[in-house]
Amino acid sequence: MNKKTKISLVLGSGAARGLAHIGVIHCLEDHNFEVQYISGSSMGALVGGIYAAGELDVYVDWVKELKRRNIIRLLDISFSKKSLFKGERIIEVLNEIIKDRTIEDLPIGYTAVATDILEQKEIWLTSGSLFEAIRASIAVPMVFSPVQLAGRVLVDGGIINPLPIAPTLNDDSELTIAVALNGMPEIFEAEREAELKNYDENEGKSKYQIGIERFIEGLLPKGVTDKNQQDLGLFNLVTQSMDTMQTSIARFKLAANRPDIVVEVPRNICSWFEFDRAEELIEFGYTRAEDALKQYEKLLERRK
């Protein structure tokens, strides 16, 4: 098939699980699909925005090199009552490896979804700074500071819409493909232990610096959460609560506007901050996308 199939791509929220979005995109490209519009929430907004800017390969090279200690250093502690982390360092690093640009200038249509926490409504960010839109969409309450933009206080888009299908409804694409990161839990062969090694790069750091890094390390989940665990801890309590809420909302979104193809990623594939598993998660996304495409082809055959 020489002609590319034009699609709208919906990328859902789900923190580190969102790295599976990259594998899905790679699979779609390999199967001759052309993304002409992207709608994303939270991590979906981040991956979708970078792809729309034509910089996904640069991001993949960077994220594949991340170790747990690198992730810890990306978390700039807030020292405020609003959140644990400011969330600015992540954007600063993105700006270093991928320069910011305006959404209107992107070669692919793009919408980042955020939540106006004061007005309690969904906000579609379709203009202005790409990184500002991404920063607003990933502002998980209690974890990252809210973003003040155009008189609004914006937080994570996944609170109201973890799978933003609606922004793509008026697009003239041939198919709509959605990637949901809140699929049913599955049993995996082995639960990976996080890399918790002694700091070998502490030389030259102050005791204060080392202490802050160890404090953040103590907050982070140590791996996939045991479903029978009673003492969840702060981060697991926040993230499990978000997952519970988003899973329920995503089901309603899928029921209201069913895309042509849905790629589902199980919600227990990794914990929220396991970005050091990029290669594995990207490969998983690719495989799941291939499976979804095969199922869609079988469906078309039965309809003939």
mmCIF file with all atom_site columns, C-alpha atoms in Angstrom, residues 194-276:
data_model
loop_
_atom_site.group_PDB
_atom_site.id
_atom_site.type_symbol
_atom_site.label_atom_id
_atom_site.label_alt_id
_atom_site.label_comp_id
_atom_site.label_asym_id
_atom_site.label_entity_id
_atom_site.label_seq_id
_atom_site.pdbx_PDB_ins_code
_atom_site.Cartn_x
_atom_site.Cartn_y
_atom_site.Cartn_z
_atom_site.occupancy
_atom_site.B_iso_or_equiv
_atom_site.pdbx_formal_charge
_atom_site.auth_seq_id
_atom_site.auth_comp_id
_atom_site.auth_asym_id
_atom_site.auth_atom_id
_atom_site.pdbx_PDB_model_num
ATOM 1  C CA . ALA A 1 194 ? 14.405  -0.063 40.599 1.00 0.00 ? 194 ALA A CA 1
ATOM 2  C CA . GLU A 1 195 ? 18.047  0.955  40.399 1.00 0.00 ? 195 GLU A CA 1
ATOM 3  C CA . LEU A 1 196 ? 18.809  1.935  43.970 1.00 0.00 ? 196 LEU A CA 1
ATOM 4  C CA . LYS A 1 197 ? 22.599  2.056  43.958 1.00 0.00 ? 197 LYS A CA 1
ATOM 5  C CA . ASN A 1 198 ? 24.886  4.057  46.160 1.00 0.00 ? 198 ASN A CA 1
ATOM 6  C CA . TYR A 1 199 ? 25.542  7.532  44.887 1.00 0.00 ? 199 TYR A CA 1
ATOM 7  C CA . ASP A 1 200 ? 28.787  7.348  42.972 1.00 0.00 ? 200 ASP A CA 1
ATOM 8  C CA . GLU A 1 201 ? 28.531  10.917 41.710 1.00 0.00 ? 201 GLU A CA 1
ATOM 9  C CA . ASN A 1 202 ? 28.368  12.716 45.044 1.00 0.00 ? 202 ASN A CA 1
ATOM 10 C CA . GLU A 1 203 ? 31.913  13.986 44.893 1.00 0.00 ? 203 GLU A CA 1
ATOM 11 C CA . GLY A 1 204 ? 31.948  17.755 44.893 1.00 0.00 ? 204 GLY A CA 1
ATOM 12 C CA . LYS A 1 205 ? 28.362  18.050 46.139 1.00 0.00 ? 205 LYS A CA 1
ATOM 13 C CA . SER A 1 206 ? 27.360  19.652 49.382 1.00 0.00 ? 206 SER A CA 1
ATOM 14 C CA . LYS A 1 207 ? 25.745  17.596 52.129 1.00 0.00 ? 207 LYS A CA 1
ATOM 15 C CA . TYR A 1 208 ? 22.599  19.657 51.503 1.00 0.00 ? 208 TYR A CA 1
ATOM 16 C CA . GLN A 1 209 ? 22.487  18.590 47.835 1.00 0.00 ? 209 GLN A CA 1
ATOM 17 C CA . ILE A 1 210 ? 22.998  14.936 48.688 1.00 0.00 ? 210 ILE A CA 1
ATOM 18 C CA . GLY A 1 211 ? 20.348  15.141 51.394 1.00 0.00 ? 211 GLY A CA 1
ATOM 19 C CA . ILE A 1 212 ? 17.769  16.625 49.028 1.00 0.00 ? 212 ILE A CA 1
ATOM 20 C CA . GLU A 1 213 ? 18.414  13.903 46.446 1.00 0.00 ? 213 GLU A CA 1
ATOM 21 C CA . ARG A 1 214 ? 18.042  11.182 49.054 1.00 0.00 ? 214 ARG A CA 1
ATOM 22 C CA . PHE A 1 215 ? 14.846  12.788 50.324 1.00 0.00 ? 215 PHE A CA 1
ATOM 23 C CA . ILE A 1 216 ? 13.367  12.722 46.813 1.00 0.00 ? 216 ILE A CA 1
ATOM 24 C CA . GLU A 1 217 ? 14.550  9.131  46.333 1.00 0.00 ? 217 GLU A CA 1
ATOM 25 C CA . GLY A 1 218 ? 12.662  8.175  49.481 1.00 0.00 ? 218 GLY A CA 1
ATOM 26 C CA . LEU A 1 219 ? 9.462   9.685  48.088 1.00 0.00 ? 219 LEU A CA 1
ATOM 27 C CA . LEU A 1 220 ? 9.552   7.827  44.790 1.00 0.00 ? 220 LEU A CA 1
ATOM 28 C CA . PRO A 1 221 ? 7.901   4.424  44.365 1.00 0.00 ? 221 PRO A CA 1
ATOM 29 C CA . LYS A 1 222 ? 10.393  1.565  44.249 1.00 0.00 ? 222 LYS A CA 1
ATOM 30 C CA . GLY A 1 223 ? 8.661   -0.214 41.388 1.00 0.00 ? 223 GLY A CA 1
ATOM 31 C CA . VAL A 1 224 ? 5.264   -1.543 40.382 1.00 0.00 ? 224 VAL A CA 1
ATOM 32 C CA . THR A 1 225 ? 2.910   -1.211 43.322 1.00 0.00 ? 225 THR A CA 1
ATOM 33 C CA . ASP A 1 226 ? 1.731   -4.444 44.905 1.00 0.00 ? 226 ASP A CA 1
ATOM 34 C CA . LYS A 1 227 ? -2.059  -4.434 44.717 1.00 0.00 ? 227 LYS A CA 1
ATOM 35 C CA . ASN A 1 228 ? -2.238  -5.962 48.203 1.00 0.00 ? 228 ASN A CA 1
ATOM 36 C CA . GLN A 1 229 ? 0.062   -3.392 49.778 1.00 0.00 ? 229 GLN A CA 1
ATOM 37 C CA . GLN A 1 230 ? -1.667  -1.534 52.588 1.00 0.00 ? 230 GLN A CA 1
ATOM 38 C CA . ASP A 1 231 ? 0.945   1.144  53.318 1.00 0.00 ? 231 ASP A CA 1
ATOM 39 C CA . LEU A 1 232 ? 1.005   2.980  49.993 1.00 0.00 ? 232 LEU A CA 1
ATOM 40 C CA . GLY A 1 233 ? 3.185   5.907  50.975 1.00 0.00 ? 233 GLY A CA 1
ATOM 41 C CA . LEU A 1 234 ? 2.724   9.472  49.737 1.00 0.00 ? 234 LEU A CA 1
ATOM 42 C CA . PHE A 1 235 ? 3.612   9.055  46.064 1.00 0.00 ? 235 PHE A CA 1
ATOM 43 C CA . ASN A 1 236 ? 1.837   5.760  45.605 1.00 0.00 ? 236 ASN A CA 1
ATOM 44 C CA . LEU A 1 237 ? -1.250  7.139  47.337 1.00 0.00 ? 237 LEU A CA 1
ATOM 45 C CA . VAL A 1 238 ? -1.361  10.169 44.997 1.00 0.00 ? 238 VAL A CA 1
ATOM 46 C CA . THR A 1 239 ? -0.624  8.184  41.841 1.00 0.00 ? 239 THR A CA 1
ATOM 47 C CA . GLN A 1 240 ? -2.970  5.314  42.653 1.00 0.00 ? 240 GLN A CA 1
ATOM 48 C CA . SER A 1 241 ? -5.738  7.839  43.332 1.00 0.00 ? 241 SER A CA 1
ATOM 49 C CA . MET A 1 242 ? -5.073  9.554  39.984 1.00 0.00 ? 242 MET A CA 1
ATOM 50 C CA . ASP A 1 243 ? -5.050  6.209  38.179 1.00 0.00 ? 243 ASP A CA 1
ATOM 51 C CA . THR A 1 244 ? -8.342  5.172  39.771 1.00 0.00 ? 244 THR A CA 1
ATOM 52 C CA . MET A 1 245 ? -10.021 8.415  38.744 1.00 0.00 ? 245 MET A CA 1
ATOM 53 C CA . GLN A 1 246 ? -8.550  8.463  35.242 1.00 0.00 ? 246 GLN A CA 1
ATOM 54 C CA . THR A 1 247 ? -9.444  4.843  34.525 1.00 0.00 ? 247 THR A CA 1
ATOM 55 C CA . SER A 1 248 ? -13.091 5.561  35.268 1.00 0.00 ? 248 SER A CA 1
ATOM 56 C CA . ILE A 1 249 ? -13.169 8.769  33.196 1.00 0.00 ? 249 ILE A CA 1
ATOM 57 C CA . ALA A 1 250 ? -11.348 7.137  30.251 1.00 0.00 ? 250 ALA A CA 1
ATOM 58 C CA . ARG A 1 251 ? -14.019 4.438  30.067 1.00 0.00 ? 251 ARG A CA 1
ATOM 59 C CA . PHE A 1 252 ? -16.716 7.091  29.747 1.00 0.00 ? 252 PHE A CA 1
ATOM 60 C CA . LYS A 1 253 ? -14.738 8.929  27.061 1.00 0.00 ? 253 LYS A CA 1
ATOM 61 C CA . LEU A 1 254 ? -14.345 5.744  25.038 1.00 0.00 ? 254 LEU A CA 1
ATOM 62 C CA . ALA A 1 255 ? -18.028 4.926  25.405 1.00 0.00 ? 255 ALA A CA 1
ATOM 63 C CA . ALA A 1 256 ? -19.090 8.419  24.295 1.00 0.00 ? 256 ALA A CA 1
ATOM 64 C CA . ASN A 1 257 ? -16.753 8.710  21.282 1.00 0.00 ? 257 ASN A CA 1
ATOM 65 C CA . ARG A 1 258 ? -15.338 5.349  20.277 1.00 0.00 ? 258 ARG A CA 1
ATOM 66 C CA . PRO A 1 259 ? -12.205 5.740  18.095 1.00 0.00 ? 259 PRO A CA 1
ATOM 67 C CA . ASP A 1 260 ? -11.637 3.429  15.138 1.00 0.00 ? 260 ASP A CA 1
ATOM 68 C CA . ILE A 1 261 ? -8.690  1.776  16.887 1.00 0.00 ? 261 ILE A CA 1
ATOM 69 C CA . VAL A 1 262 ? -7.800  1.692  20.580 1.00 0.00 ? 262 VAL A CA 1
ATOM 70 C CA . VAL A 1 263 ? -4.351  0.670  21.774 1.00 0.00 ? 263 VAL A CA 1
ATOM 71 C CA . GLU A 1 264 ? -4.519  -0.270 25.462 1.00 0.00 ? 264 GLU A CA 1
ATOM 72 C CA . VAL A 1 265 ? -1.537  -0.248 27.806 1.00 0.00 ? 265 VAL A CA 1
ATOM 73 C CA . PRO A 1 266 ? -2.037  -1.992 31.180 1.00 0.00 ? 266 PRO A CA 1
ATOM 74 C CA . ARG A 1 267 ? -1.880  0.405  34.080 1.00 0.00 ? 267 ARG A CA 1
ATOM 75 C CA . ASN A 1 268 ? 0.491   -1.845 36.065 1.00 0.00 ? 268 ASN A CA 1
ATOM 76 C CA . ILE A 1 269 ? 3.216   -1.975 33.391 1.00 0.00 ? 269 ILE A CA 1
ATOM 77 C CA . CYS A 1 270 ? 5.312   0.427  35.483 1.00 0.00 ? 270 CYS A CA 1
ATOM 78 C CA . SER A 1 271 ? 5.081   2.991  38.254 1.00 0.00 ? 271 SER A CA 1
ATOM 79 C CA . TRP A 1 272 ? 4.639   6.696  37.515 1.00 0.00 ? 272 TRP A CA 1
ATOM 80 C CA . PHE A 1 273 ? 8.285   7.742  37.621 1.00 0.00 ? 273 PHE A CA 1
ATOM 81 C CA . GLU A 1 274 ? 9.996   4.756  35.986 1.00 0.00 ? 274 GLU A CA 1
ATOM 82 C CA . PHE A 1 275 ? 11.244  6.777  33.041 1.00 0.00 ? 275 PHE A CA 1
ATOM 83 C CA . ASP A 1 276 ? 14.478  4.782  33.263 1.00 0.00 ? 276 ASP A CA 1
#
